[in-house]
XYZ file of C-alpha atoms in Angstrom:
357
model
C 0.000 0.000 0.000
C 1.390 3.381 -0.991
C 1.927 5.707 1.951
C 0.672 9.286 2.069
C 3.249 12.065 2.143
C 4.188 14.150 5.156
C 3.584 17.284 3.104
C 7.004 17.139 1.457
C 8.466 15.413 -1.590
C 11.899 14.539 -2.920
C 12.660 15.586 -6.470
C 15.189 15.851 -9.259
C 15.052 19.575 -9.995
C 16.699 22.116 -12.283
C 18.107 25.000 -10.247
C 18.999 27.188 -13.218
C 18.959 27.249 -17.017
C 20.600 24.101 -18.326
C 19.932 20.401 -18.603
C 21.323 19.219 -15.260
C 18.949 18.266 -12.447
C 19.878 17.797 -8.793
C 18.161 16.376 -5.710
C 15.793 18.755 -3.933
C 13.189 18.465 -1.187
C 10.168 20.734 -1.506
C 6.879 21.512 0.208
C 3.806 20.163 -1.565
C 0.880 22.452 -2.240
C -1.701 22.367 0.530
C -4.213 19.564 -0.059
C -7.455 21.391 -0.821
C -10.972 19.930 -1.009
C -10.629 19.330 -4.791
C -7.079 17.974 -4.701
C -5.615 14.510 -5.175
C -2.250 13.388 -3.837
C -0.413 10.804 -5.937
C 2.556 8.741 -4.816
C 4.492 8.843 -8.073
C 5.758 5.505 -9.314
C 6.582 6.427 -12.934
C 7.213 9.652 -14.817
C 7.942 10.052 -18.499
C 10.641 12.352 -19.847
C 9.288 14.624 -22.576
C 11.397 16.846 -24.808
C 9.230 19.707 -23.556
C 10.860 19.242 -20.139
C 14.262 19.885 -21.671
C 13.044 22.891 -23.672
C 11.630 24.393 -20.475
C 14.687 24.007 -18.259
C 16.939 25.115 -21.135
C 14.981 28.345 -21.468
C 14.096 27.553 -25.083
C 10.468 28.521 -24.507
C 11.094 31.734 -22.613
C 12.494 32.764 -19.232
C 11.273 31.068 -16.066
C 11.858 33.958 -13.670
C 10.593 33.154 -10.195
C 9.968 29.477 -10.985
C 13.314 27.984 -9.995
C 14.017 25.330 -8.920
C 11.859 23.658 -11.571
C 10.664 20.085 -11.117
C 9.907 18.916 -14.682
C 7.670 16.080 -15.775
C 4.117 16.067 -17.126
C 3.662 12.343 -17.711
C 2.916 11.484 -14.082
C 1.605 8.109 -12.958
C 1.226 6.574 -9.532
C -1.050 5.580 -6.665
C -3.613 7.870 -5.018
C -2.654 8.322 -1.355
C -4.851 11.219 -0.208
C -7.929 13.005 -1.518
C -9.680 16.239 -0.590
C -13.163 16.293 0.901
C -14.902 16.935 -2.455
C -12.978 14.462 -4.602
C -15.125 11.886 -6.397
C -13.185 11.046 -9.578
C -10.654 8.778 -7.824
C -10.160 7.161 -4.436
C -7.187 6.189 -2.289
C -5.465 3.161 -3.783
C -6.419 3.891 -7.409
C -3.770 4.102 -10.113
C -3.992 7.594 -11.539
C -2.104 10.019 -13.717
C -1.631 13.676 -14.532
C -0.785 15.008 -17.982
C 0.537 18.413 -19.067
C -2.237 20.518 -17.502
C -2.938 21.022 -13.796
C -5.621 23.733 -13.647
C -8.002 25.906 -15.663
C -10.636 28.568 -15.030
C -13.419 25.917 -15.179
C -15.949 28.543 -16.298
C -15.141 29.669 -19.864
C -16.929 28.041 -22.797
C -13.993 25.733 -23.513
C -13.914 24.507 -19.921
C -17.683 24.078 -19.815
C -17.420 22.033 -23.020
C -14.769 19.822 -21.346
C -11.999 21.183 -23.536
C -9.980 22.574 -20.663
C -6.780 22.452 -22.707
C -8.172 25.425 -24.659
C -9.139 27.439 -21.564
C -9.404 31.091 -22.585
C -8.171 32.531 -19.273
C -4.363 32.483 -19.509
C -4.014 33.433 -15.843
C -5.770 30.220 -14.783
C -4.720 27.747 -17.459
C -1.788 26.240 -15.594
C 0.741 23.672 -16.748
C 1.745 20.756 -14.544
C 5.136 22.231 -13.719
C 6.570 25.767 -13.606
C 3.056 27.219 -13.638
C 1.438 29.429 -11.029
C -1.788 28.317 -9.389
C -4.344 30.917 -8.198
C -2.941 30.627 -4.653
C 0.545 31.506 -5.938
C 2.015 28.019 -5.653
C 4.445 27.087 -8.449
C 3.451 23.684 -9.780
C 5.901 20.797 -9.501
C 6.058 17.936 -11.986
C 6.722 14.240 -12.051
C 10.464 14.065 -11.392
C 9.408 13.750 -7.762
C 8.051 11.296 -5.225
C 4.626 12.963 -4.809
C 2.266 15.241 -6.708
C -0.895 17.098 -5.731
C -3.288 18.219 -8.468
C -6.907 19.325 -8.804
C -9.124 16.265 -9.364
C -10.411 17.646 -12.669
C -6.964 17.005 -14.164
C -6.360 13.599 -12.598
C -7.238 10.581 -14.752
C -7.701 6.941 -13.830
C -5.429 4.392 -15.483
C -7.254 1.404 -17.035
C -6.484 -1.997 -15.527
C -5.241 -3.366 -18.851
C -2.492 -0.772 -19.212
C 0.847 -1.389 -17.441
C 2.212 1.621 -15.570
C 5.565 2.159 -17.300
C 4.220 2.347 -20.888
C 1.120 4.211 -19.699
C 3.122 7.194 -18.445
C 4.226 8.565 -21.864
C 0.675 8.278 -23.145
C -0.302 11.120 -20.792
C 1.479 13.577 -23.100
C 2.832 11.870 -26.221
C -0.233 9.656 -26.437
C -2.850 12.368 -26.203
C -0.814 14.715 -28.424
C -1.154 12.196 -31.266
C -4.553 10.666 -30.449
C -6.538 13.918 -30.200
C -5.784 15.276 -33.705
C -6.287 11.850 -35.261
C -9.689 11.744 -33.589
C -10.557 15.270 -34.764
C -9.537 14.360 -38.326
C -12.097 11.578 -38.446
C -9.555 8.970 -39.469
C -11.267 5.636 -40.051
C -10.972 2.360 -41.893
C -9.599 3.002 -45.365
C -8.213 6.474 -44.633
C -4.828 7.058 -46.273
C -2.609 8.489 -43.554
C 1.006 9.606 -43.730
C 3.069 10.150 -40.586
C 6.124 12.409 -40.864
C 8.825 11.642 -38.326
C 9.219 8.219 -36.712
C 10.148 9.177 -33.170
C 8.543 9.684 -29.784
C 5.322 11.055 -31.288
C 5.435 9.444 -34.712
C 5.599 5.840 -33.544
C 2.432 6.425 -31.520
C 0.647 8.253 -34.345
C 1.272 5.227 -36.569
C -0.201 2.892 -33.958
C -3.303 4.983 -33.265
C -4.102 5.502 -36.956
C -3.518 1.834 -37.753
C -5.730 0.783 -34.834
C -8.533 2.843 -36.390
C -8.180 0.874 -39.621
C -6.267 3.428 -41.674
C -3.686 2.525 -44.293
C -0.647 4.171 -42.707
C 2.563 5.179 -44.458
C 5.658 6.276 -42.564
C 7.388 9.315 -44.067
C 11.007 9.708 -43.022
C 14.412 10.891 -44.169
C 15.924 7.708 -42.779
C 15.301 4.451 -44.640
C 16.750 2.594 -41.634
C 13.464 3.163 -39.835
C 11.379 1.228 -42.352
C 11.321 -2.104 -40.489
C 10.520 -0.479 -37.170
C 7.760 1.653 -38.700
C 6.228 -1.495 -40.158
C 6.343 -3.136 -36.726
C 4.208 -0.260 -35.418
C 1.600 -0.871 -38.117
C 2.778 1.103 -41.166
C 1.929 -0.538 -44.490
C 4.055 1.789 -46.615
C 7.240 3.854 -46.366
C 8.336 7.032 -48.136
C 12.022 7.926 -47.961
C 12.071 11.684 -48.463
C 15.861 11.774 -48.688
C 15.168 10.801 -52.306
C 13.702 13.877 -54.074
C 11.914 11.590 -56.538
C 9.779 10.224 -53.693
C 7.598 13.355 -53.713
C 6.582 12.964 -57.326
C 6.069 9.247 -56.902
C 3.666 9.852 -54.001
C 1.915 13.025 -55.158
C -1.652 13.352 -53.790
C -1.307 9.992 -52.035
C -2.674 10.902 -48.587
C -5.970 12.059 -47.129
C -4.259 13.090 -43.886
C -0.645 13.794 -42.992
C 0.394 13.980 -39.335
C 3.654 15.909 -39.023
C 5.418 15.099 -35.767
C 8.705 16.655 -36.880
C 9.928 20.001 -35.558
C 12.225 20.482 -38.523
C 11.913 23.215 -41.132
C 10.700 21.170 -44.103
C 10.424 21.834 -47.807
C 6.784 22.714 -47.224
C 5.520 22.850 -50.834
C 7.059 19.427 -51.518
C 5.475 17.862 -48.449
C 2.076 19.466 -49.096
C 2.177 17.984 -52.601
C 1.717 14.589 -50.947
C -1.811 15.535 -49.848
C -4.820 14.602 -51.951
C -7.590 17.054 -52.785
C -9.457 18.040 -49.604
C -6.517 16.706 -47.591
C -5.678 17.649 -44.017
C -2.239 18.555 -42.672
C -1.924 18.095 -38.898
C 1.013 20.002 -37.421
C 2.290 18.650 -34.094
C 5.958 19.688 -34.191
C 6.994 23.288 -33.555
C 9.511 24.379 -36.234
C 11.814 27.296 -35.510
C 10.574 29.161 -38.594
C 7.033 29.841 -39.889
C 5.389 27.279 -42.141
C 5.364 28.716 -45.663
C 3.107 27.226 -48.321
C 2.120 28.867 -51.621
C -1.478 30.024 -51.318
C -2.433 28.526 -54.689
C -1.331 25.105 -53.460
C -3.882 25.387 -50.652
C -6.626 26.888 -52.806
C -6.361 24.469 -55.721
C -6.556 21.355 -53.532
C -8.782 22.634 -50.688
C -6.121 21.700 -48.144
C -6.772 22.225 -44.428
C -3.874 22.983 -42.063
C -4.548 22.372 -38.395
C -2.791 21.886 -35.081
C -3.838 20.731 -31.633
C -2.667 21.327 -28.067
C -2.472 18.159 -25.956
C -6.026 17.093 -24.934
C -8.625 17.488 -22.216
C -8.820 15.145 -19.204
C -11.854 13.383 -20.690
C -9.981 12.885 -23.977
C -6.960 11.539 -22.094
C -9.158 8.965 -20.362
C -10.723 8.011 -23.700
C -7.261 7.656 -25.248
C -5.966 5.519 -22.376
C -8.902 3.119 -22.690
C -8.431 2.964 -26.469
C -4.735 2.191 -25.968
C -5.602 -0.529 -23.452
C -8.205 -2.069 -25.762
C -6.154 -1.858 -28.982
C -2.742 -2.662 -27.485
C -1.214 0.699 -28.382
C 2.056 0.941 -26.456
C 4.988 3.347 -26.632
C 8.419 1.833 -27.076
C 10.173 2.794 -23.858
C 13.412 2.692 -21.903
C 13.157 2.652 -18.105
C 15.691 4.439 -15.894
C 16.100 4.894 -12.151
C 15.331 8.061 -10.200
C 19.048 8.848 -9.889
C 19.672 8.423 -13.630
C 17.677 11.372 -14.946
C 20.680 13.389 -16.143
C 21.985 10.496 -18.224
C 18.504 9.989 -19.652
C 18.250 13.671 -20.630
C 21.588 13.353 -22.437
C 20.195 10.412 -24.415
C 17.131 12.421 -25.421
C 19.303 15.350 -26.522
C 21.521 13.010 -28.541
C 18.411 11.527 -30.227
C 19.316 8.126 -28.804
C 16.090 7.429 -26.888
C 13.927 4.717 -28.453
C 11.441 6.212 -28.205
C 10.341 7.494 -24.794
C 12.220 7.314 -21.500
C 10.342 6.583 -18.282
C 11.715 7.262 -14.805
C 10.865 4.439 -12.397
C 10.525 6.756 -9.418
C 9.612 4.047 -6.908
C 10.839 0.515 -7.752
C 8.562 -0.911 -5.035
C 5.690 -0.461 -7.507
C 5.556 -1.986 -10.978
C-alpha cells in the first residue's frame, strides 16, 4: 500500500537554465478539497521538459528550482473532501495541464486544454496556481493536483508504458480523432520518433492505411512493426513525385523546417495537414497550393482530461504501447543526455519508486 506524504516530496530539480537536475526536497501544495495526492511511481521524460529548463520557450523567472515532468503516474494516497473522480489506492495520472478557469466556454465544453483565461490555465510544472504556488512535476516522489486534471489508469495498461501516453499519447490521439480517421483512410506520418511511432499505432488501430514518411530508410522495419503498411524515404527527391496526392491526412510530428511545398504535394484534394511539431521558422506554403486542392492545415494542443481517459482506454483495448526505456530516479541526467543526442527509443520513463511496478 502506498503511503501518504508528510507534506514534502523529494525531487530531481533544475536549479537554473541548463539540462542538469539535482536532488531537492520541496513543500507540496496544501491539499485542498478538490485535490488529489499521488505517490508517483513512474514519470515520463518529454522533450518539452528539456526545452523548459533550457529556457528555449522563454524565461522562467521566479519558478526555480523547476521540477519537470508532465507524464505522471502513480497511486492515489490522499484526496480532498470533495474528490469523487478517484479514491485512495487507485492508479492515476496527470498530464501536461494542472488547472483551468473551469468557467469559460472551452472549460464548460470539457476542452480545458483550450481554456481562454491564460491566468488560470496552468501547466503541470513551472506554472502558477491561483494561490501563488508554483506547480511541480513528475520528477518527484509525490504530486498534488486538482481532481479535474487527474485521470484513472485502465487496468489493462501497465504503468511504465502508460506514463508517456499522458502527453505523447494524447498529443497524437486527439488530432487523429478530430480528423475523423477511419478504416480506409490514407494516412502519412512524418517523423518516426517519440510522437510518430504512436501516431502510426493509433491511426492503424482505427483501420487506416498508414505510411511512414522519413528521411531515414533505416526506420522502415521499425515503422512497419508499429503498423505502417508503406514507407516514403524523403531523402530521395523523386519520392515526392512518386507519391503526389497519395494521402488524405498527414500527421507531421517533426519540428524540422521542411520543404513545405514538396510535403504538401503529398496531400490529396481536400486533404488535411496536422502540425504537431513546432519548427523554428514559420510554415510557408504557396497560397495557390492550398486553394487548388482545398487543403486544411490544423494543429492541436495536448487534450482534455476526458480525452486523455478516452485515449488511455483505447490504448488498453487496442494494445497501443509506446516503445520505452526505463531508468532509475538517480539516472535522470543520463537519460536527458540520451534524449538530446536523439538516442532514446522512443520514450524514456523514470521508475521513481521501484517498489511499484
